[in-house]
């Protein structure tokens, strides 16, 4: 879905219970239990589980996207749009507040990561890296190394989310510049393109060398395909595997009212978590995942009707979540500060929907997905809610704040960015 598009028409004031329900593929637990909201504490405008505290350590930075924390605890954050001609901020936290100590990088974008003594950052067309000193400070902010250049950016799903593995490889999302690979994009009645030529250069994850300069498509490897758009992306150290969160397609009811109701279209298709290996195909645009039926379904643009299964050659998602919530951040928690149940589980930042109308909008929260033995295990739960500002803001899509990026500090605290007002939230736990 288009990450930055908001639906501003005011819908009837509907109180959205932030607790929608998780469906893990191949899970035996299909019960739907509502979390006990009475055990939450309100702080910094957020509701978090008992024992957790939230604070705002920085405000009004500009739209903050992905974030990285140094071993010393300093913060690098990428801005959606340049501010004072700079697109990267470096902040130092002291006394519960973080102040900007440096800014550089005259480009907007999303991606941000630290690996092996370098800070990596992306624009919508390129990936750069900056050498860090022994204090994790950028040595020469005005002369970054250009690692990848010339990436497709066609003003839809243009964000280049990035992550790195432990073997010197860089992974970059190349989002599909389309909703469902129709002959005429987002036009009712337009069929899907045969062979979907978009997949030749987009709609997947590309792998590049992390230390080779000026790479183009031809220098990279299409690591995985059939992914409409990925913004949440990370390397799972426990599995030594790439994990991503896909943004599912839009407008099933709008384009195919003969097959889908408005209520179905509001929750379908699933937003999927994928555990990827080289050569995997997640199936876009030929199939989508229906978390209600627990099946891969044929896309209507390719002959589907909401009942016909599809995607026989596509991998199953590791987990599936309600549609249109826009998962923009993914983090595996490896710290020791939080209770043991969080260890090696996943936090997901849902940016929030724009296209559930006439149903209320939803999302604008951070959830926790339990893992066991490297796989999703059990129901997800809302971990931090209240970013939108009110139930009415949630329902209308007029969110005051939208969570986007996630990072873990050396002491195990969780940091969350907000790409509307430009806040950085810090969540800590005390017994």
Coordinates of C-alpha atoms in Angstrom, one line a residue:
X1 CA 0.0 0.0 0.0
X2 CA 1.1 3.6 -0.5
X3 CA 2.9 4.3 2.8
X4 CA 2.5 8.0 2.8
X5 CA -1.1 8.3 1.6
X6 CA -3.6 9.2 4.3
X7 CA -7.4 8.9 4.1
X8 CA -8.7 12.2 5.7
X9 CA -12.4 11.7 5.2
X10 CA -13.9 11.5 8.7
X11 CA -15.7 8.2 9.3
X12 CA -18.2 7.6 12.1
X13 CA -16.5 7.7 15.5
X14 CA -15.9 4.0 16.1
X15 CA -13.7 2.8 19.0
X16 CA -11.2 0.5 17.5
X17 CA -10.1 -2.3 19.8
X18 CA -6.4 -2.4 18.8
X19 CA -6.4 -6.1 19.4
X20 CA -7.0 -7.8 16.0
X21 CA -5.9 -11.4 15.7
X22 CA -2.9 -13.3 14.5
X23 CA -3.0 -16.3 12.4
X24 CA 0.3 -18.2 12.2
X25 CA 0.6 -20.7 9.3
X26 CA 0.5 -24.3 10.5
X27 CA -0.5 -23.2 14.0
X28 CA -2.8 -25.4 16.0
X29 CA -3.9 -22.4 18.2
X30 CA -6.8 -20.7 16.3
X31 CA -8.5 -19.3 19.3
X32 CA -9.1 -15.6 19.4
X33 CA -8.4 -14.0 22.7
X34 CA -8.6 -10.3 23.5
X35 CA -5.7 -9.1 25.5
X36 CA -6.6 -7.6 28.9
X37 CA -6.4 -3.9 28.4
X38 CA -6.7 -3.2 32.1
X39 CA -3.1 -4.4 32.6
X40 CA -1.7 -1.6 30.6
X41 CA -0.2 1.7 31.7
X42 CA -0.5 5.0 29.9
X43 CA 2.7 6.9 29.4
X44 CA 4.0 9.3 26.8
X45 CA 0.5 9.0 25.3
X46 CA 1.0 5.2 24.8
X47 CA -0.4 2.1 26.4
X48 CA 2.1 -0.6 27.2
X49 CA 2.0 -3.8 29.2
X50 CA 2.4 -3.7 32.9
X51 CA 6.0 -3.0 34.0
X52 CA 6.9 -1.1 30.8
X53 CA 7.4 2.6 30.6
X54 CA 7.4 4.8 27.5
X55 CA 9.0 8.2 27.1
X56 CA 9.5 10.6 24.2
X57 CA 13.3 11.3 24.0
X58 CA 13.2 13.5 20.9
X59 CA 10.4 15.6 19.2
X60 CA 9.7 17.3 15.9
X61 CA 12.7 15.9 14.1
X62 CA 10.9 15.6 10.8
X63 CA 9.4 12.3 9.6
X64 CA 11.7 9.7 11.1
X65 CA 11.9 6.4 9.3
X66 CA 14.4 3.7 10.1
X67 CA 16.8 3.9 13.0
X68 CA 20.1 2.4 14.3
X69 CA 21.7 2.5 17.7
X70 CA 25.5 2.4 18.2
X71 CA 27.3 0.2 20.8
X72 CA 27.8 3.4 22.7
X73 CA 24.0 4.1 22.7
X74 CA 24.0 7.0 20.2
X75 CA 21.2 7.2 17.7
X76 CA 21.3 7.5 13.9
X77 CA 17.9 8.1 12.2
X78 CA 16.9 8.5 8.6
X79 CA 14.4 11.2 7.6
X80 CA 11.6 10.9 5.1
X81 CA 12.4 14.3 3.7
X82 CA 15.6 16.4 4.1
X83 CA 15.5 19.0 6.9
X84 CA 17.9 21.9 6.6
X85 CA 19.3 20.1 3.5
X86 CA 20.2 17.0 5.7
X87 CA 18.6 13.6 5.7
X88 CA 20.4 11.8 8.5
X89 CA 20.5 12.8 12.1
X90 CA 22.9 11.7 14.8
X91 CA 21.6 12.1 18.4
X92 CA 23.1 11.7 21.8
X93 CA 20.9 10.7 24.7
X94 CA 21.4 12.0 28.2
X95 CA 19.1 12.5 31.1
X96 CA 16.2 11.0 29.3
X97 CA 16.4 13.3 26.3
X98 CA 18.2 12.9 23.0
X99 CA 19.7 16.0 21.2
X100 CA 21.0 16.3 17.7
X101 CA 24.8 16.3 17.6
X102 CA 25.3 16.0 13.9
X103 CA 23.3 16.0 10.6
X104 CA 24.5 15.0 7.1
X105 CA 23.5 13.2 4.0
X106 CA 21.6 15.5 1.6
X107 CA 19.0 12.9 0.5
X108 CA 15.7 11.6 1.8
X109 CA 14.9 8.0 2.3
X110 CA 14.2 5.1 4.6
X111 CA 17.0 2.6 5.2
X112 CA 19.4 2.7 8.1
X113 CA 21.8 0.1 9.5
X114 CA 25.1 -0.3 11.3
X115 CA 27.4 -3.2 10.5
X116 CA 31.1 -3.9 10.9
X117 CA 32.2 -0.4 11.5
X118 CA 30.0 1.3 8.9
X119 CA 26.7 3.2 8.9
X120 CA 24.6 2.2 5.9
X121 CA 21.8 4.5 4.7
X122 CA 19.5 4.5 1.6
X123 CA 17.7 7.0 -0.6
X124 CA 15.0 5.9 -2.9
X125 CA 17.6 5.2 -5.6
X126 CA 20.9 4.5 -3.9
X127 CA 22.6 2.9 -0.9
X128 CA 25.6 4.6 0.8
X129 CA 27.9 3.8 3.7
X130 CA 29.9 5.9 6.1
X131 CA 33.0 4.8 8.0
X132 CA 32.7 5.0 11.8
X133 CA 35.5 5.6 14.3
X134 CA 36.0 3.8 17.6
X135 CA 33.2 5.9 19.1
X136 CA 30.8 5.0 16.2
X137 CA 31.0 8.6 14.9
X138 CA 30.9 9.1 11.2
X139 CA 34.4 10.1 10.1
X140 CA 33.7 11.9 6.9
X141 CA 30.0 12.7 6.6
X142 CA 30.3 14.7 3.4
X143 CA 32.0 11.9 1.5
X144 CA 30.1 8.6 1.8
X145 CA 30.9 5.5 -0.3
X146 CA 28.2 4.8 -2.9
X147 CA 27.5 1.1 -2.6
X148 CA 24.5 0.7 -4.9
X149 CA 23.2 3.2 -7.5
X150 CA 20.4 3.5 -10.1
X151 CA 17.7 1.6 -8.2
X152 CA 14.1 1.9 -9.6
X153 CA 12.0 4.6 -8.0
X154 CA 8.7 5.3 -9.7
X155 CA 6.8 7.0 -6.9
X156 CA 5.0 3.9 -5.7
X157 CA 6.6 1.6 -3.1
X158 CA 9.8 3.5 -3.7
X159 CA 11.3 3.1 -0.1
X160 CA 14.6 1.1 -0.2
X161 CA 14.6 -0.7 3.1
X162 CA 17.9 -2.5 3.8
X163 CA 19.6 -5.0 6.1
X164 CA 22.9 -6.9 6.2
X165 CA 23.8 -10.5 6.9
X166 CA 27.0 -11.8 8.6
X167 CA 28.7 -12.8 5.4
X168 CA 29.3 -9.4 3.8
X169 CA 26.0 -9.1 1.9
X170 CA 23.5 -6.2 1.7
X171 CA 19.8 -6.8 1.0
X172 CA 17.6 -4.1 -0.6
X173 CA 13.9 -4.1 -1.1
X174 CA 12.9 -3.1 -4.7
X175 CA 9.1 -2.5 -4.3
X176 CA 6.8 -3.2 -7.2
X177 CA 5.5 0.0 -8.8
X178 CA 2.0 -1.5 -9.0
X179 CA -0.9 -2.8 -7.0
X180 CA -1.5 -6.1 -8.8
X181 CA 0.5 -5.9 -12.0
X182 CA -2.6 -4.9 -14.0
X183 CA -2.3 -3.7 -17.6
X184 CA -3.7 -0.4 -16.3
X185 CA -2.7 0.0 -12.7
X186 CA -5.5 0.4 -10.2
X187 CA -8.2 0.4 -12.9
X188 CA -11.4 -1.6 -12.4
X189 CA -11.7 -4.4 -14.9
X190 CA -8.0 -4.2 -16.1
X191 CA -6.5 -7.7 -16.2
X192 CA -3.1 -8.8 -14.8
X193 CA -0.2 -8.6 -17.2
X194 CA 0.9 -12.0 -18.5
X195 CA 4.3 -12.9 -17.0
X196 CA 4.3 -9.6 -15.0
X197 CA 7.3 -7.9 -16.5
X198 CA 7.7 -5.8 -13.3
X199 CA 9.2 -8.8 -11.6
X200 CA 12.3 -8.5 -13.9
X201 CA 13.5 -5.5 -12.0
X202 CA 11.3 -5.0 -9.0
X203 CA 8.9 -6.8 -6.6
X204 CA 11.5 -8.6 -4.6
X205 CA 14.7 -8.4 -2.5
X206 CA 18.1 -7.9 -4.2
X207 CA 21.4 -9.0 -2.7
X208 CA 24.6 -6.9 -3.2
X209 CA 28.1 -7.0 -1.8
X210 CA 28.3 -4.8 1.3
X211 CA 31.7 -3.5 0.4
X212 CA 31.7 -3.1 -3.4
X213 CA 31.3 0.4 -4.7
X214 CA 28.9 1.6 -7.5
X215 CA 26.9 -1.6 -8.0
X216 CA 23.9 -1.7 -10.3
X217 CA 21.2 -4.3 -10.9
X218 CA 23.5 -6.4 -13.0
X219 CA 26.0 -6.6 -10.1
X220 CA 23.3 -7.8 -7.7
X221 CA 21.4 -11.0 -7.3
X222 CA 17.6 -11.2 -7.2
X223 CA 17.5 -13.0 -3.9
X224 CA 13.8 -13.4 -3.6
X225 CA 10.8 -12.5 -5.8
X226 CA 7.1 -12.2 -5.7
X227 CA 7.1 -9.5 -2.9
X228 CA 4.9 -6.6 -3.7
X229 CA 6.6 -4.2 -1.2
X230 CA 8.7 -4.7 1.9
X231 CA 9.6 -1.9 4.4
X232 CA 10.1 -4.0 7.5
X233 CA 13.3 -6.1 6.9
X234 CA 15.9 -7.6 9.2
X235 CA 18.4 -10.4 9.5
X236 CA 17.5 -12.9 12.2
X237 CA 20.7 -13.8 14.1
X238 CA 19.1 -16.9 15.7
X239 CA 18.1 -18.4 12.4
X240 CA 20.8 -16.7 10.3
X241 CA 18.1 -16.0 7.8
X242 CA 16.4 -13.0 6.2
X243 CA 12.9 -12.0 7.5
X244 CA 10.6 -9.5 5.9
X245 CA 7.1 -8.0 6.2
X246 CA 5.2 -7.6 3.0
X247 CA 2.6 -4.9 2.3
X248 CA -0.4 -6.8 0.7
X249 CA -2.4 -5.6 -2.3
X250 CA -5.3 -3.1 -2.0
X251 CA -8.9 -2.5 -3.3
X252 CA -10.4 -6.0 -3.6
X253 CA -14.0 -4.7 -3.0
X254 CA -13.5 -1.6 -5.0
X255 CA -12.4 -3.5 -8.1
X256 CA -14.2 -6.8 -7.5
X257 CA -17.5 -6.2 -5.6
X258 CA -18.9 -9.4 -7.2
X259 CA -16.4 -11.5 -5.2
X260 CA -15.6 -9.5 -2.0
X261 CA -17.6 -7.5 0.5
X262 CA -16.3 -4.3 2.0
X263 CA -15.7 -6.1 5.3
X264 CA -13.7 -8.8 3.6
X265 CA -11.7 -6.1 1.7
X266 CA -10.9 -4.3 4.9
X267 CA -9.0 -7.3 6.3
X268 CA -7.8 -9.1 3.1
X269 CA -5.3 -9.9 2.0
X270 CA -3.0 -10.6 4.9
X271 CA 0.1 -8.6 5.7
X272 CA 2.6 -11.4 5.7
X273 CA 5.9 -12.2 7.5
X274 CA 8.2 -14.2 5.3
X275 CA 11.3 -16.1 6.2
X276 CA 13.3 -16.0 3.0
X277 CA 16.0 -18.2 1.4
X278 CA 17.8 -17.5 -1.8
X279 CA 15.5 -18.2 -4.8
X280 CA 12.2 -18.0 -2.9
X281 CA 9.1 -16.8 -4.6
X282 CA 6.4 -15.3 -2.4
X283 CA 3.8 -15.3 -5.2
X284 CA 2.9 -11.7 -6.0
X285 CA 1.0 -10.8 -8.2
X286 CA -0.5 -14.2 -8.9
X287 CA -1.7 -15.0 -5.4
X288 CA -2.4 -13.5 -2.0
X289 CA -2.7 -15.0 1.4
X290 CA -6.1 -15.3 3.1
X291 CA -5.5 -15.5 6.8
X292 CA -9.2 -16.3 7.4
X293 CA -9.1 -19.4 5.2
X294 CA -5.5 -20.2 5.9
X295 CA -4.9 -20.5 2.2
X296 CA -3.0 -19.0 -0.7
X297 CA -5.6 -17.7 -3.1
X298 CA -5.5 -16.8 -6.8
X299 CA -5.6 -13.1 -7.5
X300 CA -8.8 -11.9 -9.2
X301 CA -6.7 -10.1 -11.9
X302 CA -5.5 -13.6 -12.9
X303 CA -8.9 -15.4 -12.7
X304 CA -9.5 -15.7 -8.9
X305 CA -12.8 -15.2 -7.2
X306 CA -12.0 -15.4 -3.5
X307 CA -12.5 -19.1 -3.5
X308 CA -10.0 -20.5 -6.0
X309 CA -6.6 -21.4 -4.5
X310 CA -3.4 -20.4 -6.2
X311 CA 0.4 -20.0 -5.6
X312 CA 1.3 -23.7 -5.7
X313 CA 4.9 -22.6 -6.5
X314 CA 5.0 -19.9 -3.8
X315 CA 6.3 -20.3 -0.3
X316 CA 4.0 -20.1 2.7
X317 CA 4.2 -17.1 4.9
X318 CA 5.8 -17.6 8.3
X319 CA 2.9 -15.6 9.9
X320 CA -0.1 -13.6 8.6
X321 CA -1.8 -10.5 10.0
X322 CA -4.9 -8.5 9.1
X323 CA -4.7 -6.5 5.9
X324 CA -3.7 -2.9 5.2
X325 CA -1.9 -2.3 8.5
X326 CA 1.3 -1.4 6.7
X327 CA 4.2 -3.2 8.6
X328 CA 7.1 -0.7 8.3
X329 CA 9.5 -2.0 11.0
X330 CA 10.7 -5.4 12.1
X331 CA 13.0 -6.2 15.0
X332 CA 14.1 -9.4 16.7
X333 CA 14.6 -8.7 20.4
X334 CA 17.9 -10.1 21.6
X335 CA 18.3 -8.1 24.9
X336 CA 18.0 -9.1 28.5
X337 CA 16.1 -6.1 29.9
X338 CA 12.6 -7.3 28.9
X339 CA 11.0 -10.4 30.4
X340 CA 12.1 -13.8 29.1
X341 CA 9.1 -14.3 26.8
X342 CA 10.3 -11.5 24.6
X343 CA 13.7 -13.0 23.9
X344 CA 14.2 -13.8 20.2
X345 CA 10.6 -12.8 19.5
X346 CA 9.7 -10.1 16.9
X347 CA 8.4 -6.6 17.3
X348 CA 6.5 -5.2 14.3
X349 CA 5.7 -1.5 13.8
X350 CA 2.4 -1.2 11.9
X351 CA 2.3 2.2 10.2
X352 CA -1.5 2.1 9.9
X353 CA -4.1 1.8 7.1
X354 CA -5.5 4.3 4.6
X355 CA -7.8 2.0 2.6
X356 CA -10.2 0.1 4.8
X357 CA -13.2 2.4 4.0
X358 CA -16.1 2.2 4.4
X359 CA -14.9 0.3 7.4
X360 CA -12.9 2.2 10.1
X361 CA -9.1 2.5 9.6
X362 CA -6.9 0.5 11.9
X363 CA -3.3 -0.1 13.0
X364 CA -0.9 2.6 14.3
X365 CA 0.6 0.3 16.9
X366 CA 3.6 -1.9 17.6
X367 CA 2.9 -5.5 18.2
X368 CA 4.9 -8.4 19.6
X369 CA 5.0 -11.8 17.9
X370 CA 6.2 -14.7 20.1
X371 CA 8.8 -17.1 18.5
X372 CA 9.9 -20.6 19.5
X373 CA 12.8 -22.4 17.9
X374 CA 13.1 -19.7 15.3
X375 CA 9.5 -19.7 14.2
X376 CA 6.3 -17.7 15.1
X377 CA 4.5 -19.4 17.9
X378 CA 1.1 -18.4 19.1
X379 CA -0.9 -15.2 18.9
X380 CA 0.5 -11.8 18.5
X381 CA -0.3 -9.1 21.0
X382 CA -0.5 -5.3 20.8
X383 CA 2.6 -4.1 22.7
X384 CA 2.5 -0.3 22.3
X385 CA -0.8 1.5 21.3
X386 CA -2.1 5.0 21.2
X387 CA 0.2 6.5 18.6
X388 CA -2.8 7.8 16.6
X389 CA -3.9 10.1 19.5
X390 CA -7.4 8.9 19.9
X391 CA -9.9 6.2 18.8
X392 CA -11.5 8.8 16.4
X393 CA -8.1 9.5 14.9
X394 CA -7.6 5.7 14.4
X395 CA -11.0 5.3 12.8
X396 CA -10.6 8.2 10.4
X397 CA -6.9 7.5 9.5
X398 CA -5.9 11.0 10.8
X399 CA -3.1 9.6 13.1
X400 CA -1.1 12.1 15.1
X401 CA 1.8 9.7 15.1
X402 CA 2.7 6.6 13.0
X403 CA 5.3 4.1 14.2
X404 CA 7.8 3.2 11.5
X405 CA 11.3 2.2 12.6
X406 CA 12.5 0.0 15.4
X407 CA 15.9 -0.4 17.2
X408 CA 17.3 -2.0 20.3
X409 CA 19.9 -0.2 22.4
X410 CA 22.8 -2.0 24.1
X411 CA 20.9 -2.0 27.4
X412 CA 17.9 -3.7 25.8
X413 CA 15.6 -0.7 25.6
X414 CA 13.3 -0.5 22.5
X415 CA 13.2 2.6 20.3
X416 CA 10.4 3.5 18.0
X417 CA 10.3 6.3 15.4
X418 CA 7.3 8.3 14.2
X419 CA 7.3 9.6 10.7
X420 CA 4.4 12.0 11.1
X421 CA 5.5 14.3 14.0
X422 CA 9.1 13.2 14.1
X423 CA 9.2 11.8 17.6
X424 CA 11.5 9.1 18.9
X425 CA 9.9 6.9 21.7
X426 CA 11.9 4.8 24.2
X427 CA 10.4 1.8 26.0
X428 CA 12.0 0.3 29.0
X429 CA 11.1 -2.3 31.6
X430 CA 11.5 -2.6 35.3
X431 CA 10.4 -5.5 37.5

